[in-house]
CSV table of C-alpha atoms in Angstrom, one decimal:
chain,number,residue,atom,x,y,z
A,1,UNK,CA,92.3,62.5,-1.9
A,2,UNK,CA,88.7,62.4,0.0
A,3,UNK,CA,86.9,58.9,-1.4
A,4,UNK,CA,89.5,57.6,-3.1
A,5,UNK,CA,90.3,54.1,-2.8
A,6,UNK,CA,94.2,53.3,-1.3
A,7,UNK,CA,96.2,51.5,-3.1
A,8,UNK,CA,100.0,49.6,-2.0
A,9,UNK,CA,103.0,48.1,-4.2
A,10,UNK,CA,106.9,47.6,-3.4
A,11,UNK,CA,109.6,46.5,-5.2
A,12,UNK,CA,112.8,45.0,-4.0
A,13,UNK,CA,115.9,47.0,-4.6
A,14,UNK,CA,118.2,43.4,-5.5
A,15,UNK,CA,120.3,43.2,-8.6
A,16,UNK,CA,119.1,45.4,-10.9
A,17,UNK,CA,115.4,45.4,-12.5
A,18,UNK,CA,114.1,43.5,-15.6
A,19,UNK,CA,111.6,44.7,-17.8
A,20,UNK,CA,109.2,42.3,-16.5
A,21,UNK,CA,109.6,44.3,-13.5
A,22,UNK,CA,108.6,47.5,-15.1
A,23,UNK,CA,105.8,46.1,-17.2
A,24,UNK,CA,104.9,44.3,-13.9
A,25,UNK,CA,105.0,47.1,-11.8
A,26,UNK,CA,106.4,50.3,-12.6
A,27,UNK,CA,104.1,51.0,-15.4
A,28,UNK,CA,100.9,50.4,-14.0
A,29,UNK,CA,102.1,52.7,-11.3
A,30,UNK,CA,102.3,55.9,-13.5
A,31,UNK,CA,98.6,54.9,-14.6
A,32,UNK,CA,97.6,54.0,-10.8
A,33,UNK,CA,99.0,57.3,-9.3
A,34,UNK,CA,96.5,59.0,-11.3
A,35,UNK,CA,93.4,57.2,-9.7
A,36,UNK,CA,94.3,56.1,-5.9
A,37,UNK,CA,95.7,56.9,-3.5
A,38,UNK,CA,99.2,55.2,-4.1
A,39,UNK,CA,101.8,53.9,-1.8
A,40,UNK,CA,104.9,53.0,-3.8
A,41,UNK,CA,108.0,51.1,-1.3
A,42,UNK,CA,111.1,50.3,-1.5
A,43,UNK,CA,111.0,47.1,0.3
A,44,UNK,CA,114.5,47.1,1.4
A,45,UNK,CA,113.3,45.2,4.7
A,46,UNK,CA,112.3,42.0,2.3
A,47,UNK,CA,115.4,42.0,0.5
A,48,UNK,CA,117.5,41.0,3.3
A,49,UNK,CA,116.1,37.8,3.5
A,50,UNK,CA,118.8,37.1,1.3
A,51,UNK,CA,122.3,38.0,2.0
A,52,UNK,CA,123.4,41.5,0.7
A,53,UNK,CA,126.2,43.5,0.5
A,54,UNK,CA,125.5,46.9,2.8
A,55,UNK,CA,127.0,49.6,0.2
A,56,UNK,CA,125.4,47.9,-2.4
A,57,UNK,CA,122.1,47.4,-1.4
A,58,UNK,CA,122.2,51.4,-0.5
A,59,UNK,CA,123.2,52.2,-4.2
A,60,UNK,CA,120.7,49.9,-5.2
A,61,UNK,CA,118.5,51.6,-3.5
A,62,UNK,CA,118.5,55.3,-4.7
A,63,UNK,CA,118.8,53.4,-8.3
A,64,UNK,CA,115.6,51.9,-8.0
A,65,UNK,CA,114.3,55.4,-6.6
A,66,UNK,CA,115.9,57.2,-9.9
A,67,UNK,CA,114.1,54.4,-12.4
A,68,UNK,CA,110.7,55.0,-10.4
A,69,UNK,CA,111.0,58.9,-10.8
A,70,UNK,CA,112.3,58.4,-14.7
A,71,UNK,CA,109.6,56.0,-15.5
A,72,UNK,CA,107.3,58.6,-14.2
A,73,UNK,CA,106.6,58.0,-10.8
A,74,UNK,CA,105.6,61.2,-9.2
A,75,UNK,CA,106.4,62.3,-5.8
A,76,UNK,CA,103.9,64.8,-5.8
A,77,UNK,CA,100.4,62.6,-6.8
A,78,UNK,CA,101.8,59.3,-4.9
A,79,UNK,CA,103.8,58.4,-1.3
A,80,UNK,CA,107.1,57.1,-2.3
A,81,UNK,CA,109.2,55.8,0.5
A,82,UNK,CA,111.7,53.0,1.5
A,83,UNK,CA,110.5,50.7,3.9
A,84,UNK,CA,113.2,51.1,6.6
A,85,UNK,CA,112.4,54.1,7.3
A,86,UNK,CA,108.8,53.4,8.6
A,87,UNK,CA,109.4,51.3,11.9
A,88,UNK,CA,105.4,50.5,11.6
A,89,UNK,CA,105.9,47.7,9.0
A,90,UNK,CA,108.4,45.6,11.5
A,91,UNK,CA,106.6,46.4,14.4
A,92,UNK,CA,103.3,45.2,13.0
A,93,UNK,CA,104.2,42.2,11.2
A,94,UNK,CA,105.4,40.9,14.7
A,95,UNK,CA,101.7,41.4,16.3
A,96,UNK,CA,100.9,39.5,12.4
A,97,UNK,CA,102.8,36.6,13.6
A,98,UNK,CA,100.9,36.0,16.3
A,99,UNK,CA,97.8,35.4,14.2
A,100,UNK,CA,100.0,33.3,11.5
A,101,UNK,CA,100.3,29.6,11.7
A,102,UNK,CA,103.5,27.9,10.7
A,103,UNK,CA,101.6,25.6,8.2
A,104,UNK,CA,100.8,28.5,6.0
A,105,UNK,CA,103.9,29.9,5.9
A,106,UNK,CA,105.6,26.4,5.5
A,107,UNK,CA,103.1,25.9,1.6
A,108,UNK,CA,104.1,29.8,0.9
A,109,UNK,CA,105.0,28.7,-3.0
A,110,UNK,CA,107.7,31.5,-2.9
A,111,UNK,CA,109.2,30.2,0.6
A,112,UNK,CA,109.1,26.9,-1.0
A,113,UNK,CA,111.4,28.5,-4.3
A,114,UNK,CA,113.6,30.2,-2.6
A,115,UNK,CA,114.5,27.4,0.1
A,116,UNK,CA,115.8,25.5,-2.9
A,117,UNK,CA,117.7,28.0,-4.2
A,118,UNK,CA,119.1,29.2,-1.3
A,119,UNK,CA,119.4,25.8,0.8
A,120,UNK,CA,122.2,27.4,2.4
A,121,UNK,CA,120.6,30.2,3.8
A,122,UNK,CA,117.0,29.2,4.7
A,123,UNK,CA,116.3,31.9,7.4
A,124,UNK,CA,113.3,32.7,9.3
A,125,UNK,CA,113.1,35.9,7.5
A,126,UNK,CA,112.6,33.5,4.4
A,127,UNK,CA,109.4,32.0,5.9
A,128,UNK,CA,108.1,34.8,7.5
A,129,UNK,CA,108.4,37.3,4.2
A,130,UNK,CA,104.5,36.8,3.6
A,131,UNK,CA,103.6,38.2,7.2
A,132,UNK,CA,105.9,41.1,6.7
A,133,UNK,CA,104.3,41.7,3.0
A,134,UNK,CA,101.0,41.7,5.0
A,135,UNK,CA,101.6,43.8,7.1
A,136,UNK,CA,103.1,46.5,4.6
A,137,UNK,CA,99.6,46.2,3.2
A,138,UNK,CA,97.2,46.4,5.9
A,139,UNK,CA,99.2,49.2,7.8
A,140,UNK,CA,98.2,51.4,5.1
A,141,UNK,CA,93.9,50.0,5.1
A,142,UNK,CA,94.9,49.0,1.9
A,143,UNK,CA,91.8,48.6,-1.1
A,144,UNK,CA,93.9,47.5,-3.8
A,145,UNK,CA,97.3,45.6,-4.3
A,146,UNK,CA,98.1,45.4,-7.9
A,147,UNK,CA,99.9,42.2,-8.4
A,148,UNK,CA,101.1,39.5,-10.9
A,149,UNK,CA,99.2,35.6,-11.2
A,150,UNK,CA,102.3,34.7,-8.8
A,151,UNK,CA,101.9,36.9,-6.6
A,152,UNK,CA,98.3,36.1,-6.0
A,153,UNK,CA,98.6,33.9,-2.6
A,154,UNK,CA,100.5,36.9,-1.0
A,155,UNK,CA,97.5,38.8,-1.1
A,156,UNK,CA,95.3,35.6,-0.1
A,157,UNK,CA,97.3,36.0,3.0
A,158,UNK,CA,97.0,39.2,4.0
A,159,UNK,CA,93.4,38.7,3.8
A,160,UNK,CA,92.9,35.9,6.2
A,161,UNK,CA,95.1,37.2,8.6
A,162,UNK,CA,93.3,40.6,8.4
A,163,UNK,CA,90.1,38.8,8.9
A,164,UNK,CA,91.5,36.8,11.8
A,165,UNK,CA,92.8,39.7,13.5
A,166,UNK,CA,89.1,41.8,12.6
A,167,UNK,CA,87.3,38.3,13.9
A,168,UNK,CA,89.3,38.0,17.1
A,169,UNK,CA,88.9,41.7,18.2
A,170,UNK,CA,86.8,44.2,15.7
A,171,UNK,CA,86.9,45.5,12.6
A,172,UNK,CA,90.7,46.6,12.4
A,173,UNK,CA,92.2,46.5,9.0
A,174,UNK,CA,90.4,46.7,5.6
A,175,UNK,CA,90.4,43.7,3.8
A,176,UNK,CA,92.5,44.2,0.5
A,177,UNK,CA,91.6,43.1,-3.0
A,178,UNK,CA,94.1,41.6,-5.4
A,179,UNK,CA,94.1,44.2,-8.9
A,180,UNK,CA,94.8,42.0,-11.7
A,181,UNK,CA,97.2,43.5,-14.8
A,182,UNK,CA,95.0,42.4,-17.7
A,183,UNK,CA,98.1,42.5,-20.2
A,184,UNK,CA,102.2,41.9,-19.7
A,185,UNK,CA,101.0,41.1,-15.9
A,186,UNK,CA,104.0,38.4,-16.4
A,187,UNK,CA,106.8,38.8,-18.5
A,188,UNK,CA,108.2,35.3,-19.1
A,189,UNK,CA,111.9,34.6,-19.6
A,190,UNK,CA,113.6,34.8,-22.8
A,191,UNK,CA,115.6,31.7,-23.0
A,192,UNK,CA,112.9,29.6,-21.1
A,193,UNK,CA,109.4,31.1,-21.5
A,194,UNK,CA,107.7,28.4,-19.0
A,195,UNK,CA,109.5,30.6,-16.0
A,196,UNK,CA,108.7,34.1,-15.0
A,197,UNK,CA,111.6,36.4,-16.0
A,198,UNK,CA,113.9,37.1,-13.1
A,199,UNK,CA,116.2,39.2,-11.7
A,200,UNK,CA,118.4,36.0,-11.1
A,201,UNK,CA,117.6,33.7,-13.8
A,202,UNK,CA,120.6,31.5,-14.8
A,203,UNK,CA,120.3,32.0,-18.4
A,204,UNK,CA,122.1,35.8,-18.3
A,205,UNK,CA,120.3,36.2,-22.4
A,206,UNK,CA,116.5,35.4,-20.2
A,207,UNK,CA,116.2,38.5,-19.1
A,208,UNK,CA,116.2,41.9,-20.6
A,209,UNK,CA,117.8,44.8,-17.4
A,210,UNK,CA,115.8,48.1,-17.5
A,211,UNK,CA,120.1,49.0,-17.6
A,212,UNK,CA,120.9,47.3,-21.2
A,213,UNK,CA,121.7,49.5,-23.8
A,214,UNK,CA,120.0,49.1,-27.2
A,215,UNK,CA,122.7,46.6,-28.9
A,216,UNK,CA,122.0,44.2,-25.9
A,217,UNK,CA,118.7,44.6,-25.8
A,218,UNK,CA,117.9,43.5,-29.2
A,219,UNK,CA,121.1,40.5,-28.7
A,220,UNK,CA,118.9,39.5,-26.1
A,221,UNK,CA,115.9,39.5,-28.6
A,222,UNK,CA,117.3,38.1,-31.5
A,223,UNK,CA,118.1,34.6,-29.4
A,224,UNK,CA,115.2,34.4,-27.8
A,225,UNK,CA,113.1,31.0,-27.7
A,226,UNK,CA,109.9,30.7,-30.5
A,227,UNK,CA,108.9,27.6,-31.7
A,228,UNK,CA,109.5,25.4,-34.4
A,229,UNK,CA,106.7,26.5,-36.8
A,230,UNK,CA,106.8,30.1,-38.0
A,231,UNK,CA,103.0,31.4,-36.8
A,232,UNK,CA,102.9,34.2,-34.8
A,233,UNK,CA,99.8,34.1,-32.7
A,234,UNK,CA,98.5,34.5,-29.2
A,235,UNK,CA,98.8,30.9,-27.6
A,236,UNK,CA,100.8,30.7,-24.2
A,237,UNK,CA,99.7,26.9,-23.8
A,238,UNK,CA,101.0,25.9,-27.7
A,239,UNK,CA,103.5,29.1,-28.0
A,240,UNK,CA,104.6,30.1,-25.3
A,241,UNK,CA,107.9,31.7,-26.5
A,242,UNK,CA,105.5,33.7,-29.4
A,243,UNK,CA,103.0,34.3,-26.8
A,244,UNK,CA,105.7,35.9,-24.5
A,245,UNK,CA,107.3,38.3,-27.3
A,246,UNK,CA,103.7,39.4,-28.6
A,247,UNK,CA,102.7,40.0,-24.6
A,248,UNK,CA,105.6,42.6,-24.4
A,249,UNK,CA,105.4,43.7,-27.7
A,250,UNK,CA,102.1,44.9,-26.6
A,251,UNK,CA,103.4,46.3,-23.3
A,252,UNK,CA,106.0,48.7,-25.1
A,253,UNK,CA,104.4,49.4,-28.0
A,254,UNK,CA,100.8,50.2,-26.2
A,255,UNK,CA,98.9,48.1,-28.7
A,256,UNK,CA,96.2,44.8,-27.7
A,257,UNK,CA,97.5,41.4,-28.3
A,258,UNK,CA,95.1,42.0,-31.3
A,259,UNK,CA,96.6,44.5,-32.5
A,260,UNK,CA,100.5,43.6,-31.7
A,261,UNK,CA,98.9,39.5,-33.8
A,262,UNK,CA,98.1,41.7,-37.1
A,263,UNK,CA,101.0,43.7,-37.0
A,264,UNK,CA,103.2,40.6,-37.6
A,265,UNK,CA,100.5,38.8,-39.9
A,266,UNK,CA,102.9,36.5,-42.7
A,267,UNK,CA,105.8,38.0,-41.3
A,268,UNK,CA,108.9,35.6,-40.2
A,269,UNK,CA,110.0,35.0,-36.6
A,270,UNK,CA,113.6,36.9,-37.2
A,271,UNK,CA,111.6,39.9,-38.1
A,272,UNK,CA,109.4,39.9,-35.5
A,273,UNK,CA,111.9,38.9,-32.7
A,274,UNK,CA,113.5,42.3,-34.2
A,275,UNK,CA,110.6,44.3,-34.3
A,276,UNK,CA,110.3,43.5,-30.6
A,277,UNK,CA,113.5,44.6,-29.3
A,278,UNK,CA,113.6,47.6,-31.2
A,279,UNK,CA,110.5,48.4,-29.0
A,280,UNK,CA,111.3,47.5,-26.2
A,281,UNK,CA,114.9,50.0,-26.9
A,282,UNK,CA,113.1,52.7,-28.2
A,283,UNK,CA,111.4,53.0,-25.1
A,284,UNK,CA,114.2,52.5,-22.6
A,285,UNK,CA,116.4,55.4,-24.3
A,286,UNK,CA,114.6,58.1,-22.5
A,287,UNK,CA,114.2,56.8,-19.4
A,288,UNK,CA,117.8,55.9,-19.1
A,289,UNK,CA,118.9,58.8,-19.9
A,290,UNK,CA,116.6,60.6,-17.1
A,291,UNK,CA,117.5,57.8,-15.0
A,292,UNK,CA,121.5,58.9,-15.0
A,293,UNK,CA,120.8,62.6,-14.8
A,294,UNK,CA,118.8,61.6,-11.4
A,295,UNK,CA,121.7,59.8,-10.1
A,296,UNK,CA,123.7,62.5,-9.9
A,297,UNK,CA,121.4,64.5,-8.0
A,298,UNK,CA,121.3,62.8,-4.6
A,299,UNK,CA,120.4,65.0,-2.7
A,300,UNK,CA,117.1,65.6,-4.5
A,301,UNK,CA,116.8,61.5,-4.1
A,302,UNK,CA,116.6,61.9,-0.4
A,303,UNK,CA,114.4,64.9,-0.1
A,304,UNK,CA,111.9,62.6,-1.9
A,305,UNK,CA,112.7,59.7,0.7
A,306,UNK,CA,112.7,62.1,3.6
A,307,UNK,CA,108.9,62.9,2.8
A,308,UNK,CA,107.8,60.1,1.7
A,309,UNK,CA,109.0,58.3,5.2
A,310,UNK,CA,107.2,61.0,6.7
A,311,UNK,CA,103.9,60.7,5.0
A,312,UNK,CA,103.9,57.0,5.1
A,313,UNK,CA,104.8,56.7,9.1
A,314,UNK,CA,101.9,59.4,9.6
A,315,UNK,CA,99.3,57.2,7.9
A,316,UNK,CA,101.3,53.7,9.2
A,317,UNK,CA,101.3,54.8,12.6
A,318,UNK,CA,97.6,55.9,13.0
A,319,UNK,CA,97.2,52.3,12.4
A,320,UNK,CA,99.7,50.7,14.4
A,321,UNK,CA,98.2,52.4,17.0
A,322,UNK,CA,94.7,50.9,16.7
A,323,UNK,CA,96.2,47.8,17.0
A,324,UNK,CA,98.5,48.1,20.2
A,325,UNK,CA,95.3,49.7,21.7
A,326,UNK,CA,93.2,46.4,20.6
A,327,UNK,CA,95.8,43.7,21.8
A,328,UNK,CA,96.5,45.4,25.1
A,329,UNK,CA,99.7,47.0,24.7
């Protein structure tokens, strides 16, 4: 829409998404869609930096799609795509390369994580995953890139290589803000609340799957880690385990941390570790269920990918095209 700001997020299709990822993420989108101009991916080209299985990573793929439409993503108000199928992001995160220096990459926090984790496998794709997430960004002259506290050097990035690239030629690309999430912006881990929650966190009872049905999902609640007296107040640095459970008590049930503090005033921490997971259930039950009935119906899954590729190339490829024009080709 004419004067709107533009605004970019993707989410890996890899094992299957936690509720941090929704909170994250997924939410915000369904608020977002209403005020930009949203491009939603798929980043299917990132998750192959580790090693995948082909058949699953498709049906992981149309899952994710299904949870995005049954969380509310709309089709209709927003571009939703999978990166694949938009050649712009590979081709311009090789011209991105050339304006990237090794350094950076080599202090990229998340390059540093996942080489640990994956000393086995530490691929170029591994290092260069922040050039690739830039240029998904700037292809689209991106305003806003809502993001978690982690995420925040991803975007730092994509700024000074943006600016390099505007500095060395013109003014190319827009320089793209970071968009904060003011509450839930990171869900911490269950078992081990000083670590984000993760899609492949060891402790299996850490994180809570968009997937689990109501009996796991309050398990999962019922063992999670407090502290060892029984206050239950907002204080990630002396609570963090409280601090976590109020933050997504607050996400689900759409209350302030004020709010979510009072509710559980004298109350004892096996209530309240109760009272969260009941939330958290009540508000997966309908979106799993309209997340299986869009399973079925595949073919309606790709005609949302088919036009979403198409809508995203058209705008990716009018920039693209700037750019070989600027560096010669």
């Amino acid at each position: 829409m004419e004067g709107r700001k533009i605004l970019y997020s993707a989410v890996q299709p890899t094992n299957n998404l936690t509720i941090g990822n929704y909170v994250g993420a997924i939410k915000n989108w369904v608020n977002l869609q209403n005020d930009y101009d949203c491009y939603f991916s798929i980043a299917n080209m990132h998750a192959i930096t580790v090693r995948q299985v082909p058949a699953e990573l498709r049906q992981r793929t149309l899952s994710v799609l299904a949870l995005y439409l049954a969380c509310g993503v709309d089709p209709e108000k927003c571009v939703l795509y999978l990166q694949s199928h938009v050649s712009a992001h590979a081709e311009l995160c090789w011209v991105l390369n050339t304006f990237t220096y090794v350094g950076e990459m080599e202090r990229m926090t998340q390059f540093k994580d996942k080489s640990a984790r994956h000393a086995e496998n530490i691929n170029m794709g591994l290092m260069d995953y922040p050039v690739l997430m830039a240029a998904d960004i700037l292809l689209f002259q991106t305003d806003l890139v809502p993001v978690g506290i982690d995420q925040r050097q991803h975007v730092e990035i994509a700024r000074d290589i943006a600016q390099r690239f505007n500095n060395a030629y013109s003014p190319t690309f827009k320089v793209p803000e970071a968009l904060y999430n003011k509450v839930g912006a990171k869900i911490n881990d269950l078992a081990d609340p000083a670590k984000k929650m993760s899609k492949s966190g060891e402790n299996p009872n850490g994180a809570v799957f968009m997937s689990d049905d109501r009996d796991t999902v309050i398990r999962k609640f019922k063992r999670a880690v407090t502290d060892s007296d029984a206050e239950i107040i907002y204080d990630p640095e002396r609570k963090p385990g409280v601090s976590n459970l109020l933050s997504i008590y607050s996400a689900f049930g759409g209350k302030s941390i004020e709010a979510a503090q009072a509710d559980f005033a004298g109350k004892g921490y096996g209530e309240f570790k109760l009272a969260v997971g009941e939330a958290v259930a009540d508000k997966l039950a309908p979106v799993q269920a309209e997340w299986k009935r869009l399973l079925a119906d595949k073919a309606y899954l790709d005609g949302v990918l088919k036009a979403g590729a198409e809508n995203a190339a058209r705008a990716a490829n009018r920039t693209l095209a700037k750019v070989y024009k600027k560096i010669g080709f």
